[in-house]
Coordinates of C-alpha atoms in Angstrom, one line a residue:
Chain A
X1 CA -49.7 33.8 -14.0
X2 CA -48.3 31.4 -11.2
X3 CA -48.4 27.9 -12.6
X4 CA -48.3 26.8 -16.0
X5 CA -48.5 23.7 -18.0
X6 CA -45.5 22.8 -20.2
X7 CA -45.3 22.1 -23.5
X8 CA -43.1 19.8 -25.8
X9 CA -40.9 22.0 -26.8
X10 CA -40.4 22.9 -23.5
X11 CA -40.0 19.8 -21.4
X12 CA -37.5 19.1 -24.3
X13 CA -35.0 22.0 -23.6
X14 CA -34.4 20.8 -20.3
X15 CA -31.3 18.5 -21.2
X16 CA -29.8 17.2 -23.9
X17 CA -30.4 13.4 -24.9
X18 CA -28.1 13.3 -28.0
X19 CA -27.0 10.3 -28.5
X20 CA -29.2 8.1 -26.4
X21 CA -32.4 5.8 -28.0
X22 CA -35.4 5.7 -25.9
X23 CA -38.8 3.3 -26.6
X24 CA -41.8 4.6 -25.8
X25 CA -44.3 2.0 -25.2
X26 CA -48.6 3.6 -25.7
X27 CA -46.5 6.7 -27.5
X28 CA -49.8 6.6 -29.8
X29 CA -51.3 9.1 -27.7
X30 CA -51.7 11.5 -24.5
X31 CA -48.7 11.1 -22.3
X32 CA -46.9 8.7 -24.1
X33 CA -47.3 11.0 -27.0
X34 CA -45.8 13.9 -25.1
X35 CA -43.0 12.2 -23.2
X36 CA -42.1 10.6 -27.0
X37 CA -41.8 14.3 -28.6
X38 CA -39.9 15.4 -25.9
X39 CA -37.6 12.7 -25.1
X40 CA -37.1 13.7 -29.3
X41 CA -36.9 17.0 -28.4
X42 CA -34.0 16.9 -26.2
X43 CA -32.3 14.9 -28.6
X44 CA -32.9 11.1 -27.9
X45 CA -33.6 9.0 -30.8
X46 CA -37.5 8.0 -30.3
X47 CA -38.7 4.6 -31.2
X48 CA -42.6 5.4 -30.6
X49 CA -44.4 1.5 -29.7
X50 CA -47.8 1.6 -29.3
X51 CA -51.0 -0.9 -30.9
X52 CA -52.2 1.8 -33.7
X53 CA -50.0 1.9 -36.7
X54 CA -52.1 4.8 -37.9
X55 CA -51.5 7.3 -34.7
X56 CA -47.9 6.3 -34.0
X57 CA -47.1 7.2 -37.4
X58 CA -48.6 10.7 -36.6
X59 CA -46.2 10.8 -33.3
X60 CA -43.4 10.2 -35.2
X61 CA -44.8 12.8 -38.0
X62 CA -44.9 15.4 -34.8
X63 CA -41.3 14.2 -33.4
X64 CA -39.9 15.0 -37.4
X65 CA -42.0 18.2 -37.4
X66 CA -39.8 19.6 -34.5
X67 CA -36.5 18.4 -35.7
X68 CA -36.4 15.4 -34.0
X69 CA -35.4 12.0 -35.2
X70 CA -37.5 8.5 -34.3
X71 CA -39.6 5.5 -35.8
X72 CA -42.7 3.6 -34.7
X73 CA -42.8 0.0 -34.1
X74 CA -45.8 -1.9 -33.3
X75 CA -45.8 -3.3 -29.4
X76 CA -48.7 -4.8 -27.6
X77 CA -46.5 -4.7 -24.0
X78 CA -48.7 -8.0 -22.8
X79 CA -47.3 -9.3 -25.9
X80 CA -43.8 -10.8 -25.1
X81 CA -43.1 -12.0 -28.6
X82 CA -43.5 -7.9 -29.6
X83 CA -41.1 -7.5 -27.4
X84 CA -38.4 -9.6 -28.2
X85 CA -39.2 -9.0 -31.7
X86 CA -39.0 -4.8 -31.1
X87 CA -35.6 -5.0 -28.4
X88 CA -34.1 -7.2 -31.3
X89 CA -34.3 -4.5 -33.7
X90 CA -33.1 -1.8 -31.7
X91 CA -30.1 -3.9 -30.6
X92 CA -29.7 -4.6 -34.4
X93 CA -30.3 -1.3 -35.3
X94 CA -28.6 0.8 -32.7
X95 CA -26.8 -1.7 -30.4
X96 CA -27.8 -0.1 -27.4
X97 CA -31.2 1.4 -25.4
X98 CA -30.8 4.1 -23.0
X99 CA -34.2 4.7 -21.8
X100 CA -37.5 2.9 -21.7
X101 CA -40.7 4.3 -21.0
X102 CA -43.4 1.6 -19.5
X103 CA -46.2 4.2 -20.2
X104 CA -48.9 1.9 -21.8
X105 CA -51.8 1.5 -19.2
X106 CA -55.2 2.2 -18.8
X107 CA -57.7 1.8 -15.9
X108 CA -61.3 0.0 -15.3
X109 CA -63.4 1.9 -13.6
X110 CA -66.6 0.9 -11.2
X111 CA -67.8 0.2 -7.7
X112 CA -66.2 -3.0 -6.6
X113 CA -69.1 -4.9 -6.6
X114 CA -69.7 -4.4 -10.5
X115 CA -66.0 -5.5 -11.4
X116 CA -65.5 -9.2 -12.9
X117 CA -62.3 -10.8 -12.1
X118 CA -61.8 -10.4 -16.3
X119 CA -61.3 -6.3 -15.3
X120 CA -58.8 -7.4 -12.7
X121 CA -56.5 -9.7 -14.7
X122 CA -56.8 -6.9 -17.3
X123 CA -55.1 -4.2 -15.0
X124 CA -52.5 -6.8 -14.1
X125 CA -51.8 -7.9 -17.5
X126 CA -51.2 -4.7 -18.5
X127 CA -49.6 -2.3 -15.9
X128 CA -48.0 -5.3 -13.9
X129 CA -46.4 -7.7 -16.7
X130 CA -46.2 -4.8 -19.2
X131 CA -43.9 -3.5 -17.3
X132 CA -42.3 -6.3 -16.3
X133 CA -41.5 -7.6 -19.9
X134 CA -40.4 -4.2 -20.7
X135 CA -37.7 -4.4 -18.4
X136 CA -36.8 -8.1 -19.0
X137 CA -36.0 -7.7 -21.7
X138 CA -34.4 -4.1 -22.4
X139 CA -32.5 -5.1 -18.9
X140 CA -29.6 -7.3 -21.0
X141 CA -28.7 -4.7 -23.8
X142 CA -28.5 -1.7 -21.4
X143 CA -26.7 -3.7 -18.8
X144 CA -24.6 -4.9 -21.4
X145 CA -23.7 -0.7 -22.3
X146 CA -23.2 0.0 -19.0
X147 CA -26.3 1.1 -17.8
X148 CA -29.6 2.8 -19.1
X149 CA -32.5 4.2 -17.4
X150 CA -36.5 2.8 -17.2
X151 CA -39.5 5.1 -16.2
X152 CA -42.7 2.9 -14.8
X153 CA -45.7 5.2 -15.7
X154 CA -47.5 4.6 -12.4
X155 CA -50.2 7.0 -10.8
X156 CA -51.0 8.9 -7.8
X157 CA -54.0 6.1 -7.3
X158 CA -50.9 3.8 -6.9
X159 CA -49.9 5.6 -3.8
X160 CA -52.9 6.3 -2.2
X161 CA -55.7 4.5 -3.7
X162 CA -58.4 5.8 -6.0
X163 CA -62.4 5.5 -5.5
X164 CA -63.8 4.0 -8.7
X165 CA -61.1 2.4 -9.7
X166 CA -60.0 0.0 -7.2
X167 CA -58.6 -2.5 -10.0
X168 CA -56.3 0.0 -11.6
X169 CA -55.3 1.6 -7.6
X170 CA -54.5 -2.1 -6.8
X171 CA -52.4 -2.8 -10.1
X172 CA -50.3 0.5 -9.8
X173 CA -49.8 -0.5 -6.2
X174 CA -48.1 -3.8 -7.2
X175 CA -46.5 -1.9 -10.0
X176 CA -45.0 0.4 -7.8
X177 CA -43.3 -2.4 -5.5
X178 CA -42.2 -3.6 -8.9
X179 CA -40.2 -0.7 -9.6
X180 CA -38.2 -0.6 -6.1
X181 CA -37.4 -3.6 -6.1
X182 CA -35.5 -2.9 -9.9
X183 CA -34.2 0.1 -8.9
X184 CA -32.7 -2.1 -6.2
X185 CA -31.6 -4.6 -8.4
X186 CA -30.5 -2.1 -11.0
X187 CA -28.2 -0.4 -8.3
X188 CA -25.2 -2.9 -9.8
X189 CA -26.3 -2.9 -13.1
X190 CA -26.1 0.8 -13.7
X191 CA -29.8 0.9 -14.0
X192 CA -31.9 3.8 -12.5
X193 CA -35.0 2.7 -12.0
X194 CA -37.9 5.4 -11.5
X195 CA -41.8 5.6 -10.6
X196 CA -43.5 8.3 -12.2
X197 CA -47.0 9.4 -10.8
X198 CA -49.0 11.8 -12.4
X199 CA -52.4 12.9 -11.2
X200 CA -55.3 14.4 -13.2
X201 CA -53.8 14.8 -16.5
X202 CA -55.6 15.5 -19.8
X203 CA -54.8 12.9 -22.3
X204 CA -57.6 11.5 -24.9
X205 CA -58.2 8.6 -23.0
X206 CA -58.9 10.9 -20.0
X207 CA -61.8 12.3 -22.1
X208 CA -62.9 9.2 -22.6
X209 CA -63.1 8.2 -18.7
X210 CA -64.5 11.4 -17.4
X211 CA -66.6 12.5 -20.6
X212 CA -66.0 16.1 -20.2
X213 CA -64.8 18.7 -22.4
X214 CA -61.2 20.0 -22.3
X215 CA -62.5 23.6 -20.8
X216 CA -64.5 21.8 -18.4
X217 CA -61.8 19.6 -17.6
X218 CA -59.5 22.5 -16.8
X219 CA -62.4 24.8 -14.8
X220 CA -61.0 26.2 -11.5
X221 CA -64.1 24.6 -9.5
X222 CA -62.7 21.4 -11.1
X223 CA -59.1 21.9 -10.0
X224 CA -59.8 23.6 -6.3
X225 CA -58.0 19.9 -4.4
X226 CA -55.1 20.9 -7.0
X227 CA -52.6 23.6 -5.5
X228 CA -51.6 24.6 -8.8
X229 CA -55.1 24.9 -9.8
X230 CA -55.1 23.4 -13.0
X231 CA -54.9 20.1 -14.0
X232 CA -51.3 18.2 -16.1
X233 CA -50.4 17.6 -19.5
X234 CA -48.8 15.1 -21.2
X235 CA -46.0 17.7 -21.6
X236 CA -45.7 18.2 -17.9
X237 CA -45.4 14.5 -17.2
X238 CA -42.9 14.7 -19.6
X239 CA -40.6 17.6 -18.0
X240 CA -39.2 15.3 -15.0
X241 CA -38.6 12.3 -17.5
X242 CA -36.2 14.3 -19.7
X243 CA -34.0 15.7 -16.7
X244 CA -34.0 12.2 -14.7
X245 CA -33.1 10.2 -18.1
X246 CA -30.1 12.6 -18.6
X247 CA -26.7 12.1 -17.2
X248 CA -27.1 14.4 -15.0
X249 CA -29.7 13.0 -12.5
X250 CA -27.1 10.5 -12.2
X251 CA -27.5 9.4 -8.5
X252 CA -31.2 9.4 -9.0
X253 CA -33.1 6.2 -8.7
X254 CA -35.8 4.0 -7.1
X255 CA -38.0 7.5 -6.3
X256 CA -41.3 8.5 -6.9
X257 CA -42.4 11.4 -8.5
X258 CA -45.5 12.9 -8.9
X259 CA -47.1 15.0 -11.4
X260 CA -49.6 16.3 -9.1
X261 CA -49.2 20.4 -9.0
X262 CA -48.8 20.2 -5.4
X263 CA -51.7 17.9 -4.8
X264 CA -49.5 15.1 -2.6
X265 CA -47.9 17.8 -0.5
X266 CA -51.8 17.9 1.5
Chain B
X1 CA -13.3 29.6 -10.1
X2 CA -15.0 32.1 -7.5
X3 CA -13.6 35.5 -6.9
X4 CA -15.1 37.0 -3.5
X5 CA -15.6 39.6 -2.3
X6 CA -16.5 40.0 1.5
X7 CA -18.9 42.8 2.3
X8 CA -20.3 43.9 5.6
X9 CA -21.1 42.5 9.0
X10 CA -24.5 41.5 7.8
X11 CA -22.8 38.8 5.6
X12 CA -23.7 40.0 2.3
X13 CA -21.4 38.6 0.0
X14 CA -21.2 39.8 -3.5
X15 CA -19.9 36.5 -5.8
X16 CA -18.4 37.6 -8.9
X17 CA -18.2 34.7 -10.7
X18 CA -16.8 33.3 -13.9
X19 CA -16.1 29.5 -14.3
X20 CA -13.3 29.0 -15.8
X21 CA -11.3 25.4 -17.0
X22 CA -14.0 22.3 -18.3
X23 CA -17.5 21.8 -16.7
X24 CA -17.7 18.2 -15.3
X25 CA -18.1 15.8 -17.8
X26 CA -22.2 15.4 -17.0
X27 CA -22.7 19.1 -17.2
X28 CA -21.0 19.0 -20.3
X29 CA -23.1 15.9 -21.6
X30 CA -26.2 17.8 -20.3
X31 CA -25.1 21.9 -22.0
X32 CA -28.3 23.1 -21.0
X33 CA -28.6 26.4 -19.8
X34 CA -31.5 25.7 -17.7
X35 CA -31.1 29.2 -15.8
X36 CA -29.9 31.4 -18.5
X37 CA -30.9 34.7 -18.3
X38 CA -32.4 34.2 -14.5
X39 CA -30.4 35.4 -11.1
X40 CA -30.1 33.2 -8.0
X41 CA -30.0 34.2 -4.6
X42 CA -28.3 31.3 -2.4
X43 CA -29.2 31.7 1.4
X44 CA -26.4 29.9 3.4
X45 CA -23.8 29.7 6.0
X46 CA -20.5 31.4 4.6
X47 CA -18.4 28.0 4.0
X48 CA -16.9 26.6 0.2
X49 CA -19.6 24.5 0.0
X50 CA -21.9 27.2 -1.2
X51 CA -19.1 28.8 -3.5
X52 CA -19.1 25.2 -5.3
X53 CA -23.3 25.3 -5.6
X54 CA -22.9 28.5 -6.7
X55 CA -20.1 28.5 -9.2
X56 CA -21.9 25.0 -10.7
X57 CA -25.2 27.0 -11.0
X58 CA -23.1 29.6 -13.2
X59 CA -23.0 26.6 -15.6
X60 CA -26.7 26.3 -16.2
X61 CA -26.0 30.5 -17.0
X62 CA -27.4 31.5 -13.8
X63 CA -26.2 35.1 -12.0
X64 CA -25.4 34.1 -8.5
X65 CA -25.3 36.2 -5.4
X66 CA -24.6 34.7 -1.6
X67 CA -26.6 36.4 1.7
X68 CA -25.5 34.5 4.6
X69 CA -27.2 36.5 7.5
X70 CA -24.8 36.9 10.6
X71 CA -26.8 35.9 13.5
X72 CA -30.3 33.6 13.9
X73 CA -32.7 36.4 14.1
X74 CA -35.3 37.5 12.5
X75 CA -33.9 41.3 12.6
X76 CA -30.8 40.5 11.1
X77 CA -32.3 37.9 8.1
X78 CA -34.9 40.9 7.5
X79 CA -32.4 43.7 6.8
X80 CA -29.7 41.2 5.4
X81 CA -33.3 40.3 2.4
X82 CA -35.8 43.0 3.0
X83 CA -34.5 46.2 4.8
X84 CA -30.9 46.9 5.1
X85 CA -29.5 49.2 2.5
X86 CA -27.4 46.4 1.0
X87 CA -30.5 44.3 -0.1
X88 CA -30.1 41.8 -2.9
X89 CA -32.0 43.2 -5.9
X90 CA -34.2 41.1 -7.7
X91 CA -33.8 37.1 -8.3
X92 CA -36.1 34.7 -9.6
X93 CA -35.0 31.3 -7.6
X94 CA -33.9 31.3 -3.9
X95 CA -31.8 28.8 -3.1
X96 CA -32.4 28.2 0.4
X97 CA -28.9 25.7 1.7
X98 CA -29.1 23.6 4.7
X99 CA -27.0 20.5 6.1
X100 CA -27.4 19.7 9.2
X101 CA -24.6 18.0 11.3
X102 CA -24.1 16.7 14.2
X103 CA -25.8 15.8 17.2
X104 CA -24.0 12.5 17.7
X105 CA -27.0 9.0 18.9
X106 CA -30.1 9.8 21.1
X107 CA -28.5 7.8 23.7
X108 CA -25.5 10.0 23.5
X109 CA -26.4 13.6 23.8
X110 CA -28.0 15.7 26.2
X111 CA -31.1 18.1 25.4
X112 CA -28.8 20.9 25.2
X113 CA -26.7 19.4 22.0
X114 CA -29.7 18.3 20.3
X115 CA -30.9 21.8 20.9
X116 CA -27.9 23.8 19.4
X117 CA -27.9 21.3 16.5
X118 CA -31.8 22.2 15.8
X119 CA -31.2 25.8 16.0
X120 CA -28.4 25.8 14.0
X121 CA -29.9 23.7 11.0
X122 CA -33.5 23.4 11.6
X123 CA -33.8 27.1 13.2
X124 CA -31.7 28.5 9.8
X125 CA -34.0 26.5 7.3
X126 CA -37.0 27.9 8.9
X127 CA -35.4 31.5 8.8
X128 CA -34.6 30.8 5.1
X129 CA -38.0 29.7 3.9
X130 CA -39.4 32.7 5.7
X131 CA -37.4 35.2 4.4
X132 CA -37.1 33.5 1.2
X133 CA -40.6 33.5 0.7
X134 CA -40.9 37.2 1.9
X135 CA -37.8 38.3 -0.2
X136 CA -39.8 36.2 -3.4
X137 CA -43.0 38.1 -3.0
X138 CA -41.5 41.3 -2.7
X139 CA -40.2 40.8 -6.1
X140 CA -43.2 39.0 -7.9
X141 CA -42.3 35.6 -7.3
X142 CA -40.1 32.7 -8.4
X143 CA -38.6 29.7 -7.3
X144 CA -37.8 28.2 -3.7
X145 CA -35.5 25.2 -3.3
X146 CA -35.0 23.8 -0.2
X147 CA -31.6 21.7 -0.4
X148 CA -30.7 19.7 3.0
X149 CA -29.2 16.4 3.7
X150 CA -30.6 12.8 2.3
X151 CA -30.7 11.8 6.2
X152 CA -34.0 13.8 6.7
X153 CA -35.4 10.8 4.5
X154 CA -34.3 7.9 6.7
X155 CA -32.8 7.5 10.1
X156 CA -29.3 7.6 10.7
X157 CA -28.2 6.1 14.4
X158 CA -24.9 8.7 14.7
X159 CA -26.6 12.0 13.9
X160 CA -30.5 12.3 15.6
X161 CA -30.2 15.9 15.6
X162 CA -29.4 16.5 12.5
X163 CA -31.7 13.6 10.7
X164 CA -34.6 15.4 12.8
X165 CA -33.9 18.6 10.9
X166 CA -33.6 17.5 7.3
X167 CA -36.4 15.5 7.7
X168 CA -38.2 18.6 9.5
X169 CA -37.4 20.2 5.8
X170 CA -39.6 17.5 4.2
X171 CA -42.8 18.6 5.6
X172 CA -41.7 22.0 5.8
X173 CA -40.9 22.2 2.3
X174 CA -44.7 21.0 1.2
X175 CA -45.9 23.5 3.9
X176 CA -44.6 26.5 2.2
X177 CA -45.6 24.8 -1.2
X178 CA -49.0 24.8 0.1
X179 CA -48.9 28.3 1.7
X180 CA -47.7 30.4 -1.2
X181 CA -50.5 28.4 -3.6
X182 CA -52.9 29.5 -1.7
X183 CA -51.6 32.7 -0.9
X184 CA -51.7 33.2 -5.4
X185 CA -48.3 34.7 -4.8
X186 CA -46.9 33.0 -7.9
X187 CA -44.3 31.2 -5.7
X188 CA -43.3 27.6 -6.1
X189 CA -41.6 25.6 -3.2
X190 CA -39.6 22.6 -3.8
X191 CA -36.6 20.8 -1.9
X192 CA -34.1 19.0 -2.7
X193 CA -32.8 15.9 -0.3
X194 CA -28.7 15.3 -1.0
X195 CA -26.3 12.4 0.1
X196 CA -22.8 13.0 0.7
X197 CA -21.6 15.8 -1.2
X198 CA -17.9 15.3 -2.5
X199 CA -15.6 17.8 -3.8
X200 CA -13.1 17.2 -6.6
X201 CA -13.2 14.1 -8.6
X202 CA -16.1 11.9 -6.8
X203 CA -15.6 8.4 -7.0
X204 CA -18.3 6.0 -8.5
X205 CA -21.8 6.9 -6.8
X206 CA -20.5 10.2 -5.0
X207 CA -22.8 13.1 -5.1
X208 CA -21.4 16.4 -6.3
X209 CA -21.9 20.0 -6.4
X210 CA -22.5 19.9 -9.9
X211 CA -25.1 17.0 -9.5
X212 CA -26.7 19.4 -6.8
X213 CA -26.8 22.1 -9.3
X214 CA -28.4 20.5 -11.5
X215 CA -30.9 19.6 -9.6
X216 CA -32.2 23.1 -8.8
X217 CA -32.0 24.4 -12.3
X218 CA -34.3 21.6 -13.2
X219 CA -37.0 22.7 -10.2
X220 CA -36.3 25.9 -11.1
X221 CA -36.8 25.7 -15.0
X222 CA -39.7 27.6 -16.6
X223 CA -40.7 24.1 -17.9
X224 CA -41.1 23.0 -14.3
X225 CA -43.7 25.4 -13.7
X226 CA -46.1 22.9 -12.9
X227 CA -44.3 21.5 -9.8
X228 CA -44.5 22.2 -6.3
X229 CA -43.8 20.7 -3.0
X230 CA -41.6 18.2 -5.3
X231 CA -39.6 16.4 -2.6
X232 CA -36.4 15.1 -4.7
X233 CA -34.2 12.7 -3.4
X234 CA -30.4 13.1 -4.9
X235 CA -29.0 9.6 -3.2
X236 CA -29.1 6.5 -5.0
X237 CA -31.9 5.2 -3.9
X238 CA -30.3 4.7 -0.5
X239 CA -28.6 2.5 -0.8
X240 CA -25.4 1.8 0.4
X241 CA -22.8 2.1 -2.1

């Protein structure tokens, strides 16, 4: 067996996070699930945000499960008064924030001539100013600690552009501009500041968007433009999260990387 | 600390290697071992730099051993890997260690300089990823890191020569990531792109060994299995401290 996904467990053993509180923003499921359990995994204190009560409690049930320690909050990310409201309480809570994941995001899909301007303020609303807010806010308290580190869940259609879902290539786009010019500004502050790209990844609201089943979705006749001849999982978007939030990826900041098994190498 | 032991004019150097004294204070936040129970083979010039990789890697509970191949042939890199009674036995990650230098502006030097830097660095790397690759099948696969200098990834006006071979590794790196995925041979290729590496206590923003180290565990994890042709800048965003 060449390539393999990871899982939880094991995108969790690859540093140790003790000590440090992360936020997860869409932790409710797919990858914000799996970067959530194993940001816990590795030790971090999880607080899981997302819209449904119901399935971040069942996060934070998975993150307790596997030793781990964390607690859901509820955070719409266009929603700055949830974020005031959430950063308050982990300042109150914890006095400090260590990593932020900007993971909640979702795409409209289409031909371009089918798309209302609604589906484009949509994408910027949410990938754009949810990510912005994130990092307004959580920029004072881990400035104020000397540092912290934020993740901006982007996408490889934010690097090269994605047919049928020009909206959602375009949003990532600006997102991705977003995050350098943080990292930039985060060089001072002690603030690493990275883009995080995956490519075809299975998650629930992948389902949804392709309507295929999970075997289908990992065929090889599917996966042939993929190197590593398979699709991602949440856990493996996870794996390059939990080594670049640790101490040890110190000196890295303002890169992107891509979850792509090889697919951006072509 | 290192103990060598220098073997034979084919550059094979056995590393026995215990580390002894405090890891640096990030390895000791991160007390991961990444590596434990894997081997390592570095490919490299013989200098301390790659006795400092290699006793960092020890930290993540790797087993290190160094081949630095005498001469720039593909005779000698073949028996130093493949053929030559004193062939490494089996590692899982090849740790393939280029930085170029030198080479001085365009305007500077003639075709002959920027030719002996190439060779040197660029000429090496290639020999590395080949006989790496070769030296990974013939033991059922593993891990590949490419580690060269951050100036491959943007230009620097004192060093063309050397700036054209890092950033030769770029592409070369996806290359090989590309080859040995479609070759099935259960090889993944990665590099790793550093700025100034400092030994000894690094001031704020310096790059160590151990920060290099890291790296390359983390490529070559089992939970990294996914990844390949990962090109993974180690610089600080580059920008000037």
């Amino acid at each position: 067996m060449s390539f393999k996904n990871a899982t939880p467990e094991e995108a969790g053993s690859l540093a140790n996070l003790s000590g440090k509180v992360a936020l997860v923003t869409g932790a409710t499921s797919g990858i914000g699930e799996g970067v959530a359990l194993a940001l816990a995994f590795a030790g971090a204190y999880v607080v899981a945000t997302g819209r449904d009560e119901k399935r971040g409690r069942e996060t934070v049930r998975q993150i307790e499960a596997g030793k781990g320690k964390g607690h859901f909050d509820k955070l719409d990310v266009t929603v700055e008064d949830d974020w005031k409201r959430v950063v308050a309480d982990i300042q109150k809570r914890f006095g400090r924030l260590d990593v932020l994941v900007n993971n909640a995001g979702r795409g409209v899909r289409g031909p371009i001539e089918t798309i209302p301007m609604e589906g484009h303020w949509f994408e910027i609303h949410l990938n754009i100013e949810g990510a912005f807010l994130g990092m307004t806010y959580a920029w004072p308290i881990m400035k104020k600690n000397g540092g912290g580190v934020v993740f901006n869940m982007n996408s490889t259609a934010g690097q090269r552009g994605g047919s049928g879902s020009i909206c959602y290539g375009g949003s990532k786009g600006g997102m991705l501009g977003l995050t350098k010019s943080a990292a930039a500004a985060g060089r001072k502050d002690g603030i690493r500041v990275i883009s995080i790209h995956p490519g075809n990844t299975w998650s629930p609201g992948m389902q949804a968007l392709v309507e295929v089943s999970e075997d289908e979705f990992f065929s090889k006749d599917r996966n042939r433009s993929i190197p590593a001849g398979m699709p991602a999982r949440a856990a493996d978007v996870a794996v390059p999260i939990v080594f670049l939030a640790s101490d040890a990826a110190r000196h890295i900041t303002g890169i992107e990387f891509n979850i792509d098994g090889g697919q951006s190498a072509r | 600390m290192v103990d060598l032991t220098r073997r034979s004019a084919l550059g094979y150097t056995s590393l026995a290697l215990s580390v002894c004294g405090g890891a640096s204070a990030v390895l000791a936040a991160t007390n991961v071992k990444v590596l434990a129970g894997k081997s390592v083979l570095i490919l490299a010039p013989d200098e301390s730099f790659t006795r400092d990789v290699a006793s960092a890697l020890t930290t993540h509970g790797a087993n290190v051993t160094v081949v630095s191949p005498a001469e720039l042939t593909d005779d000698a890199w073949g028996a130093a890997l493949l053929t030559g009674a004193r062939k490494p036995g089996k590692s899982d990650v090849v740790v393939n260690l280029c930085m170029p230098r030198g080479g001085g502006a365009v305007g500077e030097i003639g075709l002959a300089e920027f030719r002996r830097v190439l060779e040197a660095s660029y000429g090496r790397a290639f020999l590395g990823v080949k006989y790496g690759i070769m030296y990974l099948r013939a033991h059922g696969g593993g891990s590949l890191v490419n580690v060269t200098s951050a100036d491959g990834l943007q230009g620097n006006p004192k060093a063309a020569a050397a700036s054209a071979a890092s950033s030769g590794m770029i592409i070369m790196t996806k290359s090989a990531a590309l080859e040995c995925a479609a070759a099935g041979d259960n090889i993944r290729a990665n590099g790793l792109f550093v700025g100034d590496v400092v030994r000894g206590k690094p001031k704020q923003g310096q790059v160590t060994v151990e920060d290099v180290a890291a790296a390359i565990a983390f490529l070559s994890a089992d939970a990294a299995s996914y990844f390949t042709g990962v090109v993974l800048p180690v610089e600080n965003g580059g920008m000037p401290l």
